[in-house]
């Protein structure tokens, strides 16, 4: 489910295994153990399902649809951002217009204004200008001005997982600049390369896309039509088709292969059950009857994604709890017999990939048995754990693509969305995760109308309001730019401005303008910001 989709159901009692070992077979040589620190439950920016932050004008659709549309984290506390000073999240005096307003100055958006506690608003802008690196192109095929990409790539340094968020689920230039960075990082030599593109899609979707980019098996548009349905229609665009096509062409001529993985748990394709059951049939036939019984109710759901997700959410709460209990039991059965790299019955071990696929089935069924904040907490935690598992199993660096609301560290709506994927990733791997957020002064975007359904329409944010983060960022001398927020510590006024919450665009998959004006602290949300002056709506197909 993309950011802005909601599923409901009662709360299921009882723990669920995470399936993420601290060490053992498949652990990447490059990933250190999680950082130390006090244990806490995650409390940061939330996932998915409904809207949050944004200074969005309540503009109507400007055109009709253009196309067809593991357990709770018990984790270490996130270490503070290196180089940041000042306010904990949530402090500040509110939504007053002006660069310094949220830290109590009342300054207006201009070159003058009431003085900031660490200097004038002019000092804030001067600091932003000092730290901003121009982004000279967004088109992914434009690799010529490599200096700007190198500056962006340096912000990720040795991070094993790079979260690159999207401020909307449907803006072309946001998708473009992320693809441009991925192409650049994918072609770096040796360990500098980032070779996996992780997507806010179900695990089984990732397997189909990964197979296609490596082998060309099947037809890409057909795969995207069948997989990007229901709550996942946001990515059925020409921009994503171009990305996967480029990955396929790259793989034709290079030994080191690019990969796709889906880290989400909103649905499971039938072929995933077949892989688990097929392994048991070949190597552990004694387990097969029990596994078939545990998966029987799930396999009785309709075959197509849209129909299956609707049928699942329409089941009575008690039946959803029963499905979850069965899927959890199947995972325990496989994980309890040991995991390893052996694939034959003689090894006496269940391959780690088989156990992981069983875990994802369990995660999906468990999520639909939960409700409200617990559902969202569980989903983002699971997405983080699945991404970390993949990185440790493959040993390759990952660029994770999802909404800003998933990949940031702190929630704009903690009462409903208490934990984000970004917070869980930082808790799991420490500084080996870097969060990049995107910002726009204005953007066209595809979204589903508030009335519901799968139809997508084109909306527009309008220009950022005075007093918002974007309004000030757009006064930086570069039209589009990158700024590493961790490097601003020497500019006290700028660091304090970045730390203070103020209205920020965060546009969900469903257009709900009434919930898109919450405050966000950029410094508490991200390590890096990519700001674009203007983005247009993405191009859907079918």
Short mmCIF file of C-alpha atoms in Angstrom, two decimals:
data_model
loop_
_atom_site.label_atom_id
_atom_site.label_comp_id
_atom_site.label_asym_id
_atom_site.label_seq_id
_atom_site.Cartn_x
_atom_site.Cartn_y
_atom_site.Cartn_z
CA UNK A 1 0.00 0.00 0.00
CA UNK A 2 1.40 3.41 -0.84
CA UNK A 3 1.43 6.31 1.57
CA UNK A 4 -2.20 7.33 1.86
CA UNK A 5 -3.94 3.93 1.82
CA UNK A 6 -5.80 2.52 4.80
CA UNK A 7 -6.60 -1.02 5.87
CA UNK A 8 -8.55 -1.91 8.97
CA UNK A 9 -9.02 -4.82 11.29
CA UNK A 10 -8.91 -5.76 14.97
CA UNK A 11 -5.71 -6.05 16.94
CA UNK A 12 -4.14 -9.48 17.07
CA UNK A 13 -2.54 -10.41 20.36
CA UNK A 14 0.76 -12.22 20.53
CA UNK A 15 4.26 -11.73 19.18
CA UNK A 16 5.39 -12.46 15.65
CA UNK A 17 8.91 -13.56 14.83
CA UNK A 18 10.93 -10.96 12.95
CA UNK A 19 13.05 -13.44 11.06
CA UNK A 20 16.01 -11.06 11.01
CA UNK A 21 19.12 -12.65 12.52
CA UNK A 22 21.81 -10.51 14.02
CA UNK A 23 24.43 -12.68 12.35
CA UNK A 24 24.78 -15.93 10.51
CA UNK A 25 24.63 -17.22 6.93
CA UNK A 26 23.94 -14.50 4.43
CA UNK A 27 25.02 -11.64 6.69
CA UNK A 28 26.78 -9.06 4.56
CA UNK A 29 30.43 -8.53 5.25
CA UNK A 30 29.72 -4.81 4.93
CA UNK A 31 26.99 -4.38 7.56
CA UNK A 32 28.07 -3.90 11.17
CA UNK A 33 25.87 -5.03 14.04
CA UNK A 34 23.22 -2.52 15.12
CA UNK A 35 24.48 0.46 17.08
CA UNK A 36 24.27 0.40 20.85
CA UNK A 37 21.96 2.52 22.89
CA UNK A 38 18.96 2.33 25.15
CA UNK A 39 16.16 0.04 24.08
CA UNK A 40 12.92 1.68 23.09
CA UNK A 41 9.91 1.09 20.93
CA UNK A 42 10.11 3.06 17.68
CA UNK A 43 8.40 6.39 17.83
CA UNK A 44 9.18 8.09 14.62
CA UNK A 45 7.55 9.23 11.39
CA UNK A 46 4.95 6.91 10.22
CA UNK A 47 4.10 4.94 7.37
CA UNK A 48 1.74 4.84 4.95
CA UNK A 49 -1.71 4.89 4.86
CA UNK A 50 -3.23 8.25 5.10
CA UNK A 51 -2.07 11.68 4.50
CA UNK A 52 0.19 13.95 6.36
CA UNK A 53 2.19 17.01 6.03
CA UNK A 54 1.93 19.62 3.40
CA UNK A 55 1.21 23.16 2.52
CA UNK A 56 -1.19 22.06 -0.20
CA UNK A 57 -3.80 24.27 -1.75
CA UNK A 58 -7.17 22.62 -2.07
CA UNK A 59 -7.05 22.81 -5.84
CA UNK A 60 -9.46 20.63 -7.78
CA UNK A 61 -8.27 18.15 -10.36
CA UNK A 62 -6.89 19.98 -13.36
CA UNK A 63 -7.59 17.15 -15.78
CA UNK A 64 -9.37 13.84 -15.90
CA UNK A 65 -7.47 10.61 -15.53
CA UNK A 66 -4.72 10.29 -18.10
CA UNK A 67 -4.23 6.57 -17.79
CA UNK A 68 -5.37 3.41 -16.12
CA UNK A 69 -5.27 3.68 -13.61
CA UNK A 70 7.82 -9.02 11.81
CA UNK A 71 6.97 -8.15 14.74
CA UNK A 72 7.16 -4.81 16.44
CA UNK A 73 10.57 -3.15 16.50
CA UNK A 74 12.34 -3.53 19.79
CA UNK A 75 15.23 -1.42 18.76
CA UNK A 76 18.02 0.83 19.80
CA UNK A 77 17.42 4.52 19.90
CA UNK A 78 18.47 6.43 16.80
CA UNK A 79 21.67 8.34 17.43
CA UNK A 80 21.27 12.08 16.96
CA UNK A 81 22.14 13.55 13.59
CA UNK A 82 25.81 14.39 13.49
CA UNK A 83 26.20 18.13 13.28
CA UNK A 84 22.65 19.13 14.20
CA UNK A 85 21.85 21.42 17.06
CA UNK A 86 18.83 22.56 18.88
CA UNK A 87 15.23 21.74 19.16
CA UNK A 88 13.78 18.31 19.77
CA UNK A 89 10.95 17.44 17.45
CA UNK A 90 7.73 19.19 18.32
CA UNK A 91 9.15 22.29 19.96
CA UNK A 92 8.55 25.69 18.45
CA UNK A 93 5.78 28.17 18.55
CA UNK A 94 3.60 27.18 15.66
CA UNK A 95 2.74 28.13 12.12
CA UNK A 96 3.53 31.82 11.98
CA UNK A 97 4.77 33.00 8.62
CA UNK A 98 8.45 33.70 8.41
CA UNK A 99 11.82 32.05 8.41
CA UNK A 100 12.26 32.31 12.13
CA UNK A 101 8.62 32.08 13.12
CA UNK A 102 8.62 28.50 14.33
CA UNK A 103 11.43 29.28 16.74
CA UNK A 104 9.64 32.25 18.11
CA UNK A 105 10.93 35.22 16.14
CA UNK A 106 7.90 36.24 14.13
CA UNK A 107 10.17 37.06 11.20
CA UNK A 108 8.49 37.53 7.87
CA UNK A 109 9.52 35.90 4.61
CA UNK A 110 11.83 38.48 3.18
CA UNK A 111 15.38 39.60 3.36
CA UNK A 112 14.67 41.58 6.50
CA UNK A 113 12.37 40.82 9.40
CA UNK A 114 12.56 40.50 13.14
CA UNK A 115 15.86 39.11 14.31
CA UNK A 116 16.39 35.38 14.67
CA UNK A 117 17.73 34.23 18.05
CA UNK A 118 21.00 33.31 16.31
CA UNK A 119 20.89 36.05 13.68
CA UNK A 120 18.58 37.42 11.03
CA UNK A 121 16.54 35.48 8.51
CA UNK A 122 19.12 36.73 6.05
CA UNK A 123 21.67 34.66 8.00
CA UNK A 124 19.44 31.59 7.63
CA UNK A 125 19.29 32.02 3.87
CA UNK A 126 23.01 32.74 3.67
CA UNK A 127 23.69 29.46 5.46
CA UNK A 128 21.39 27.53 3.14
CA UNK A 129 23.20 29.07 0.17
CA UNK A 130 26.57 28.03 1.57
CA UNK A 131 25.55 24.40 1.95
CA UNK A 132 23.39 23.96 -1.17
CA UNK A 133 24.90 22.17 -4.18
CA UNK A 134 23.17 22.86 -7.52
CA UNK A 135 21.35 20.03 -9.24
CA UNK A 136 21.83 20.82 -12.92
CA UNK A 137 19.50 18.22 -14.39
CA UNK A 138 16.70 15.88 -13.41
CA UNK A 139 16.37 13.80 -16.60
CA UNK A 140 17.81 10.35 -15.83
CA UNK A 141 19.60 10.06 -19.17
CA UNK A 142 21.60 13.22 -18.49
CA UNK A 143 24.79 12.06 -16.79
CA UNK A 144 27.05 14.75 -18.30
CA UNK A 145 27.14 17.25 -15.43
CA UNK A 146 28.54 14.51 -13.21
CA UNK A 147 29.69 16.99 -10.60
CA UNK A 148 26.19 17.52 -9.29
CA UNK A 149 25.56 13.78 -9.07
CA UNK A 150 28.90 13.30 -7.34
CA UNK A 151 27.89 15.86 -4.73
CA UNK A 152 24.62 14.03 -4.13
CA UNK A 153 26.35 10.65 -4.07
CA UNK A 154 28.85 11.91 -1.48
CA UNK A 155 25.99 12.50 0.94
CA UNK A 156 25.39 8.73 1.00
CA UNK A 157 29.06 7.88 1.53
CA UNK A 158 29.29 4.29 2.82
CA UNK A 159 25.62 3.82 3.70
CA UNK A 160 24.43 0.32 2.88
CA UNK A 161 20.79 1.43 2.55
CA UNK A 162 19.87 4.79 1.00
CA UNK A 163 16.28 5.90 1.42
CA UNK A 164 15.23 8.25 -1.37
CA UNK A 165 11.76 9.56 -0.61
CA UNK A 166 9.12 11.03 -2.85
CA UNK A 167 7.11 14.03 -1.67
CA UNK A 168 4.21 12.79 -3.81
CA UNK A 169 3.52 9.35 -5.24
CA UNK A 170 2.97 10.83 -8.69
CA UNK A 171 5.39 13.59 -9.78
CA UNK A 172 7.62 13.07 -12.80
CA UNK A 173 10.72 15.04 -11.81
CA UNK A 174 10.77 13.43 -8.36
CA UNK A 175 10.85 9.98 -9.99
CA UNK A 176 13.36 11.26 -12.56
CA UNK A 177 15.96 12.62 -10.18
CA UNK A 178 15.87 9.45 -8.08
CA UNK A 179 16.38 7.34 -11.21
CA UNK A 180 19.21 9.62 -12.29
CA UNK A 181 20.95 9.09 -8.95
CA UNK A 182 20.36 5.33 -9.07
CA UNK A 183 21.86 5.08 -12.57
CA UNK A 184 24.89 7.01 -11.38
CA UNK A 185 25.37 4.89 -8.25
CA UNK A 186 24.70 1.62 -10.09
CA UNK A 187 27.60 2.26 -12.43
CA UNK A 188 30.18 3.14 -9.74
CA UNK A 189 33.14 0.76 -9.48
CA UNK A 190 33.44 -1.96 -6.86
CA UNK A 191 31.82 -1.58 -3.47
CA UNK A 192 30.74 1.98 -4.28
CA UNK A 193 28.00 0.62 -6.55
CA UNK A 194 24.36 0.52 -5.43
CA UNK A 195 22.89 -2.44 -7.27
CA UNK A 196 19.45 -3.07 -5.73
CA UNK A 197 16.42 -0.86 -6.27
CA UNK A 198 14.02 -1.57 -3.39
CA UNK A 199 10.45 -0.49 -4.04
CA UNK A 200 7.37 0.12 -1.92
CA UNK A 201 5.75 -2.93 -3.50
CA UNK A 202 4.94 -6.44 -2.23
CA UNK A 203 7.77 -8.94 -2.02
CA UNK A 204 6.19 -11.12 -4.72
CA UNK A 205 6.01 -8.14 -7.08
CA UNK A 206 9.70 -7.54 -6.50
CA UNK A 207 10.45 -11.14 -7.43
CA UNK A 208 8.62 -10.79 -10.76
CA UNK A 209 10.34 -7.50 -11.59
CA UNK A 210 13.72 -8.86 -10.48
CA UNK A 211 13.29 -11.87 -12.75
CA UNK A 212 12.43 -9.61 -15.66
CA UNK A 213 15.38 -7.22 -15.25
CA UNK A 214 17.78 -10.18 -14.98
CA UNK A 215 16.33 -12.53 -17.62
CA UNK A 216 13.74 -10.66 -19.68
CA UNK A 217 11.19 -13.34 -18.85
CA UNK A 218 7.67 -12.09 -19.57
CA UNK A 219 6.45 -8.70 -20.74
CA UNK A 220 7.20 -5.68 -18.56
CA UNK A 221 3.98 -3.78 -19.26
CA UNK A 222 1.93 -6.87 -18.50
CA UNK A 223 3.78 -7.39 -15.24
CA UNK A 224 3.22 -3.75 -14.26
CA UNK A 225 -0.49 -3.91 -15.15
CA UNK A 226 -0.99 -7.06 -13.10
CA UNK A 227 1.11 -6.01 -10.12
CA UNK A 228 0.50 -2.27 -9.86
CA UNK A 229 -3.18 -2.55 -9.00
CA UNK A 230 -5.48 -1.52 -6.18
CA UNK A 231 -3.43 0.42 -3.61
CA UNK A 232 -0.33 0.10 -5.79
CA UNK A 233 -1.52 1.92 -8.91
CA UNK A 234 0.72 4.91 -8.17
CA UNK A 235 3.72 3.30 -9.90
CA UNK A 236 2.00 2.27 -13.12
CA UNK A 237 3.75 5.06 -14.97
CA UNK A 238 6.03 5.54 -17.94
CA UNK A 239 8.74 6.75 -15.56
CA UNK A 240 8.91 3.42 -13.74
CA UNK A 241 8.68 1.52 -17.03
CA UNK A 242 11.73 3.46 -18.24
CA UNK A 243 13.67 2.68 -15.03
CA UNK A 244 13.08 -1.09 -15.22
CA UNK A 245 13.82 -1.08 -18.97
CA UNK A 246 17.15 0.66 -18.33
CA UNK A 247 18.02 -1.91 -15.66
CA UNK A 248 17.26 -4.72 -18.11
CA UNK A 249 19.46 -3.19 -20.80
CA UNK A 250 22.28 -2.69 -18.31
CA UNK A 251 22.09 -6.31 -17.21
CA UNK A 252 22.40 -7.54 -20.80
CA UNK A 253 25.98 -6.29 -21.03
CA UNK A 254 27.33 -6.39 -17.47
CA UNK A 255 28.38 -9.27 -15.24
CA UNK A 256 27.37 -7.48 -12.06
CA UNK A 257 23.59 -7.57 -12.17
CA UNK A 258 21.14 -4.94 -10.99
CA UNK A 259 18.30 -6.22 -8.84
CA UNK A 260 14.78 -5.24 -7.79
CA UNK A 261 13.23 -6.13 -4.46
CA UNK A 262 9.81 -5.37 -3.01
CA UNK A 263 9.85 -4.71 0.72
CA UNK A 264 6.13 -4.16 1.30
CA UNK A 265 3.53 -6.57 2.70
CA UNK A 266 0.18 -5.40 1.32
CA UNK A 267 -0.34 -8.51 -0.83
CA UNK A 268 1.24 -11.85 -1.71
CA UNK A 269 1.14 -13.34 -5.21
CA UNK A 270 0.20 -17.00 -5.50
CA UNK A 271 3.59 -17.87 -6.95
CA UNK A 272 5.16 -17.05 -3.58
CA UNK A 273 3.14 -19.75 -1.84
CA UNK A 274 4.08 -22.09 -4.70
CA UNK A 275 7.79 -21.45 -4.10
CA UNK A 276 7.49 -22.28 -0.39
CA UNK A 277 5.32 -25.34 -0.95
CA UNK A 278 7.46 -26.47 -3.89
CA UNK A 279 10.59 -26.43 -1.78
CA UNK A 280 8.85 -28.48 0.92
CA UNK A 281 7.59 -30.97 -1.65
CA UNK A 282 11.08 -31.51 -3.04
CA UNK A 283 13.07 -31.46 0.19
CA UNK A 284 10.76 -31.89 3.20
CA UNK A 285 7.67 -33.80 2.03
CA UNK A 286 6.67 -34.46 5.63
CA UNK A 287 6.04 -30.73 6.09
CA UNK A 288 3.91 -30.37 2.98
CA UNK A 289 0.47 -31.40 4.37
CA UNK A 290 0.81 -29.06 7.35
CA UNK A 291 1.94 -26.12 5.20
CA UNK A 292 -0.89 -26.68 2.72
CA UNK A 293 -3.38 -26.67 5.59
CA UNK A 294 -1.92 -23.45 7.04
CA UNK A 295 -2.06 -21.66 3.68
CA UNK A 296 -5.44 -23.03 2.57
CA UNK A 297 -7.54 -20.00 3.55
CA UNK A 298 -5.08 -17.57 1.98
CA UNK A 299 -4.90 -19.57 -1.24
CA UNK A 300 -8.71 -19.58 -1.40
CA UNK A 301 -8.68 -15.80 -1.96
CA UNK A 302 -9.18 -14.57 -5.56
CA UNK A 303 -6.23 -14.77 -7.96
CA UNK A 304 -6.00 -11.13 -9.12
CA UNK A 305 -4.36 -8.53 -6.88
CA UNK A 306 -7.22 -6.05 -6.86
CA UNK A 307 -9.85 -8.70 -6.16
CA UNK A 308 -7.65 -10.45 -3.61
CA UNK A 309 -6.93 -7.33 -1.57
CA UNK A 310 -10.60 -6.32 -1.56
CA UNK A 311 -11.66 -9.82 -0.52
CA UNK A 312 -9.09 -9.94 2.27
CA UNK A 313 -10.05 -6.59 3.77
CA UNK A 314 -13.71 -7.61 3.55
CA UNK A 315 -13.31 -10.73 5.69
CA UNK A 316 -14.73 -10.73 9.24
CA UNK A 317 -12.16 -9.81 11.90
CA UNK A 318 -12.14 -13.28 13.39
CA UNK A 319 -11.31 -14.83 10.03
CA UNK A 320 -8.46 -12.39 9.46
CA UNK A 321 -7.06 -13.33 12.86
CA UNK A 322 -7.30 -16.98 11.89
CA UNK A 323 -5.43 -16.35 8.65
CA UNK A 324 -2.70 -14.56 10.57
CA UNK A 325 -2.36 -17.37 13.12
CA UNK A 326 -2.05 -19.96 10.35
CA UNK A 327 0.57 -17.96 8.44
CA UNK A 328 2.57 -17.37 11.62
CA UNK A 329 2.46 -21.10 12.39
CA UNK A 330 3.75 -21.93 8.90
CA UNK A 331 6.65 -19.54 9.33
CA UNK A 332 7.50 -20.96 12.76
CA UNK A 333 7.46 -24.46 11.31
CA UNK A 334 10.03 -23.55 8.68
CA UNK A 335 12.18 -21.23 10.77
CA UNK A 336 12.29 -23.64 13.69
CA UNK A 337 14.09 -26.31 11.68
CA UNK A 338 17.12 -24.12 11.05
CA UNK A 339 18.16 -22.00 8.11
CA UNK A 340 21.18 -22.06 5.87
CA UNK A 341 22.44 -21.95 2.34
CA UNK A 342 21.93 -25.64 1.65
CA UNK A 343 19.09 -26.44 -0.75
CA UNK A 344 18.88 -30.20 -0.55
CA UNK A 345 17.27 -32.49 1.98
CA UNK A 346 20.73 -33.77 2.85
CA UNK A 347 21.65 -30.37 4.30
CA UNK A 348 19.04 -30.68 7.03
CA UNK A 349 18.36 -26.94 6.82
CA UNK A 350 15.70 -24.76 5.27
CA UNK A 351 17.26 -22.13 2.96
CA UNK A 352 17.13 -18.64 4.38
CA UNK A 353 15.27 -17.39 1.28
CA UNK A 354 12.46 -19.91 1.84
CA UNK A 355 12.12 -18.87 5.48
CA UNK A 356 12.08 -15.19 4.44
CA UNK A 357 9.28 -15.80 1.93
CA UNK A 358 7.28 -17.58 4.61
CA UNK A 359 7.94 -14.65 6.95
CA UNK A 360 6.61 -12.16 4.41
CA UNK A 361 3.42 -14.22 4.04
CA UNK A 362 3.09 -14.11 7.82
CA UNK A 363 3.73 -10.35 7.85
CA UNK A 364 1.00 -9.75 5.28
CA UNK A 365 -1.60 -11.82 7.09
CA UNK A 366 -0.67 -10.31 10.46
CA UNK A 367 -0.94 -6.75 9.15
CA UNK A 368 -4.53 -7.32 8.02
CA UNK A 369 -5.42 -8.59 11.50
CA UNK A 370 -4.34 -5.29 13.06
CA UNK A 371 -5.97 -1.89 13.15
CA UNK A 372 -5.10 1.79 13.29
CA UNK A 373 -1.70 2.82 14.59
CA UNK A 374 -0.63 -0.76 15.30
CA UNK A 375 -1.23 -1.73 11.67
CA UNK A 376 0.94 1.16 10.48
CA UNK A 377 3.63 0.49 13.06
CA UNK A 378 3.81 -3.16 12.02
CA UNK A 379 3.88 -2.44 8.30
CA UNK A 380 6.75 0.06 8.36
CA UNK A 381 8.72 -2.09 10.77
CA UNK A 382 8.26 -5.06 8.43
CA UNK A 383 9.34 -3.05 5.38
CA UNK A 384 12.52 -2.03 7.19
CA UNK A 385 13.31 -5.56 8.30
CA UNK A 386 12.72 -6.98 4.83
CA UNK A 387 15.07 -4.41 3.32
CA UNK A 388 17.78 -5.14 5.89
CA UNK A 389 17.37 -8.88 5.35
CA UNK A 390 17.86 -8.43 1.60
CA UNK A 391 20.94 -6.26 2.06
CA UNK A 392 22.51 -8.72 4.48
CA UNK A 393 21.64 -11.73 2.32
CA UNK A 394 22.98 -10.25 -0.92
CA UNK A 395 25.78 -8.09 0.51
CA UNK A 396 24.85 -5.38 -1.99
CA UNK A 397 24.03 -1.72 -1.35
CA UNK A 398 20.35 -0.77 -1.69
CA UNK A 399 18.48 2.34 -2.79
CA UNK A 400 15.04 2.19 -1.18
CA UNK A 401 12.23 4.06 -2.95
CA UNK A 402 9.12 5.05 -1.02
CA UNK A 403 7.16 8.06 0.09
CA UNK A 404 8.89 10.67 2.24
CA UNK A 405 6.45 9.65 4.96
CA UNK A 406 7.96 6.15 5.11
CA UNK A 407 11.64 6.95 4.79
CA UNK A 408 11.92 9.93 7.14
CA UNK A 409 12.92 9.48 10.77
CA UNK A 410 10.04 11.26 12.49
CA UNK A 411 6.31 11.19 12.11
CA UNK A 412 4.18 14.16 11.25
CA UNK A 413 1.21 12.31 12.73
CA UNK A 414 2.54 10.12 15.54
CA UNK A 415 -0.86 9.44 17.09
CA UNK A 416 -1.90 7.50 13.98
CA UNK A 417 1.48 6.61 12.47
CA UNK A 418 3.89 6.04 15.35
CA UNK A 419 6.87 4.41 13.57
CA UNK A 420 8.37 4.92 10.12
CA UNK A 421 10.42 2.62 7.98
CA UNK A 422 13.21 5.20 8.21
CA UNK A 423 13.17 5.12 12.02
CA UNK A 424 13.23 1.33 12.04
CA UNK A 425 16.08 1.26 9.53
CA UNK A 426 18.16 3.64 11.62
CA UNK A 427 17.45 1.55 14.70
CA UNK A 428 18.45 -1.65 12.89
CA UNK A 429 21.60 -0.51 11.06
CA UNK A 430 22.53 2.86 12.56
CA UNK A 431 24.50 5.17 10.28
CA UNK A 432 24.42 2.56 7.52
CA UNK A 433 21.04 4.10 6.67
CA UNK A 434 20.79 7.57 5.12
CA UNK A 435 17.44 9.31 4.58
CA UNK A 436 17.05 11.60 1.55
CA UNK A 437 13.81 13.57 1.37
CA UNK A 438 12.48 15.45 -1.65
CA UNK A 439 10.99 18.93 -1.49
CA UNK A 440 9.09 20.94 -4.10
CA UNK A 441 8.02 24.55 -4.28
CA UNK A 442 5.07 23.36 -6.37
CA UNK A 443 4.14 20.15 -8.12
CA UNK A 444 1.59 18.50 -10.32
CA UNK A 445 0.93 14.95 -9.23
CA UNK A 446 -1.17 11.89 -9.89
CA UNK A 447 -3.41 10.79 -7.04
CA UNK A 448 -6.68 9.06 -6.43
CA UNK A 449 -9.58 11.41 -5.70
CA UNK A 450 -10.91 11.64 -2.18
CA UNK A 451 -14.07 9.87 -3.34
CA UNK A 452 -12.06 6.64 -3.62
CA UNK A 453 -11.58 4.01 -6.29
CA UNK A 454 -8.51 3.20 -8.38
CA UNK A 455 -8.92 6.05 -10.87
CA UNK A 456 -6.06 8.56 -10.85
CA UNK A 457 -6.41 12.25 -11.60
CA UNK A 458 -3.93 15.10 -11.99
CA UNK A 459 -3.82 17.57 -9.11
CA UNK A 460 -1.52 20.46 -8.29
CA UNK A 461 -0.14 21.65 -4.99
CA UNK A 462 -0.02 25.30 -5.99
CA UNK A 463 2.88 27.41 -4.77
CA UNK A 464 4.27 26.80 -1.30
CA UNK A 465 2.80 29.09 1.33
CA UNK A 466 4.90 31.71 3.12
CA UNK A 467 6.12 30.27 6.39
CA UNK A 468 6.53 26.78 4.94
CA UNK A 469 9.83 24.96 4.60
CA UNK A 470 9.53 24.96 0.81
CA UNK A 471 8.89 28.70 0.56
CA UNK A 472 12.23 29.43 2.22
CA UNK A 473 14.14 26.67 0.44
CA UNK A 474 12.98 28.05 -2.88
CA UNK A 475 14.76 31.34 -2.11
CA UNK A 476 18.14 29.59 -2.32
CA UNK A 477 20.05 30.85 -5.34
CA UNK A 478 19.85 27.50 -7.19
CA UNK A 479 16.62 26.48 -8.91
CA UNK A 480 17.13 22.81 -7.94
CA UNK A 481 19.68 21.73 -5.36
CA UNK A 482 20.92 19.24 -2.77
CA UNK A 483 21.73 20.11 0.83
CA UNK A 484 23.30 17.77 3.39
CA UNK A 485 21.60 18.80 6.61
CA UNK A 486 24.26 17.10 8.72
CA UNK A 487 26.82 19.66 7.63
CA UNK A 488 25.00 22.76 8.85
CA UNK A 489 26.20 22.75 12.44
CA UNK A 490 28.52 25.70 11.91
CA UNK A 491 25.62 27.93 10.87
CA UNK A 492 23.64 28.30 14.08
CA UNK A 493 20.78 30.25 12.54
CA UNK A 494 20.41 27.77 9.67
CA UNK A 495 20.67 24.75 11.97
CA UNK A 496 18.00 26.17 14.28
CA UNK A 497 15.75 26.94 11.30
CA UNK A 498 16.13 23.40 9.98
CA UNK A 499 15.34 21.95 13.41
CA UNK A 500 12.07 23.82 13.88
CA UNK A 501 8.79 22.27 12.66
CA UNK A 502 6.81 24.20 10.06
CA UNK A 503 4.26 23.30 7.36
CA UNK A 504 5.73 20.99 4.71
CA UNK A 505 4.37 19.30 1.59
CA UNK A 506 3.79 15.59 2.10
CA UNK A 507 1.18 14.53 -0.45
CA UNK A 508 -0.35 11.04 -0.09
CA UNK A 509 -1.60 8.65 -2.77
CA UNK A 510 -5.16 9.85 -2.16
CA UNK A 511 -5.80 13.57 -2.54
CA UNK A 512 -6.95 14.69 0.91
CA UNK A 513 -6.02 18.37 1.24
CA UNK A 514 -7.52 18.68 4.72
CA UNK A 515 -4.69 16.66 6.28
CA UNK A 516 -1.72 18.05 4.36
CA UNK A 517 -0.74 21.04 6.49
CA UNK A 518 1.06 19.47 9.45
CA UNK A 519 4.45 20.77 10.67
CA UNK A 520 7.69 18.94 10.03
CA UNK A 521 11.28 19.52 11.15
CA UNK A 522 13.56 18.88 8.20
CA UNK A 523 16.56 18.23 10.44
CA UNK A 524 14.66 15.67 12.51
CA UNK A 525 13.23 14.02 9.40
CA UNK A 526 16.13 13.63 6.99
CA UNK A 527 19.87 13.60 6.51
CA UNK A 528 19.67 15.16 3.04
CA UNK A 529 17.11 17.25 1.13
CA UNK A 530 16.76 17.41 -2.65
CA UNK A 531 14.72 20.51 -3.46
CA UNK A 532 13.05 21.04 -6.84
CA UNK A 533 11.46 24.31 -7.86
CA UNK A 534 8.76 22.62 -9.93
CA UNK A 535 7.64 19.08 -10.76
CA UNK A 536 4.95 17.95 -13.17
CA UNK A 537 2.58 15.01 -12.90
CA UNK A 538 3.98 11.62 -13.82
CA UNK A 539 2.78 9.92 -17.02
CA UNK A 540 0.46 6.93 -16.40
CA UNK A 541 -0.12 4.19 -18.94
CA UNK A 542 -3.32 2.25 -19.57
#
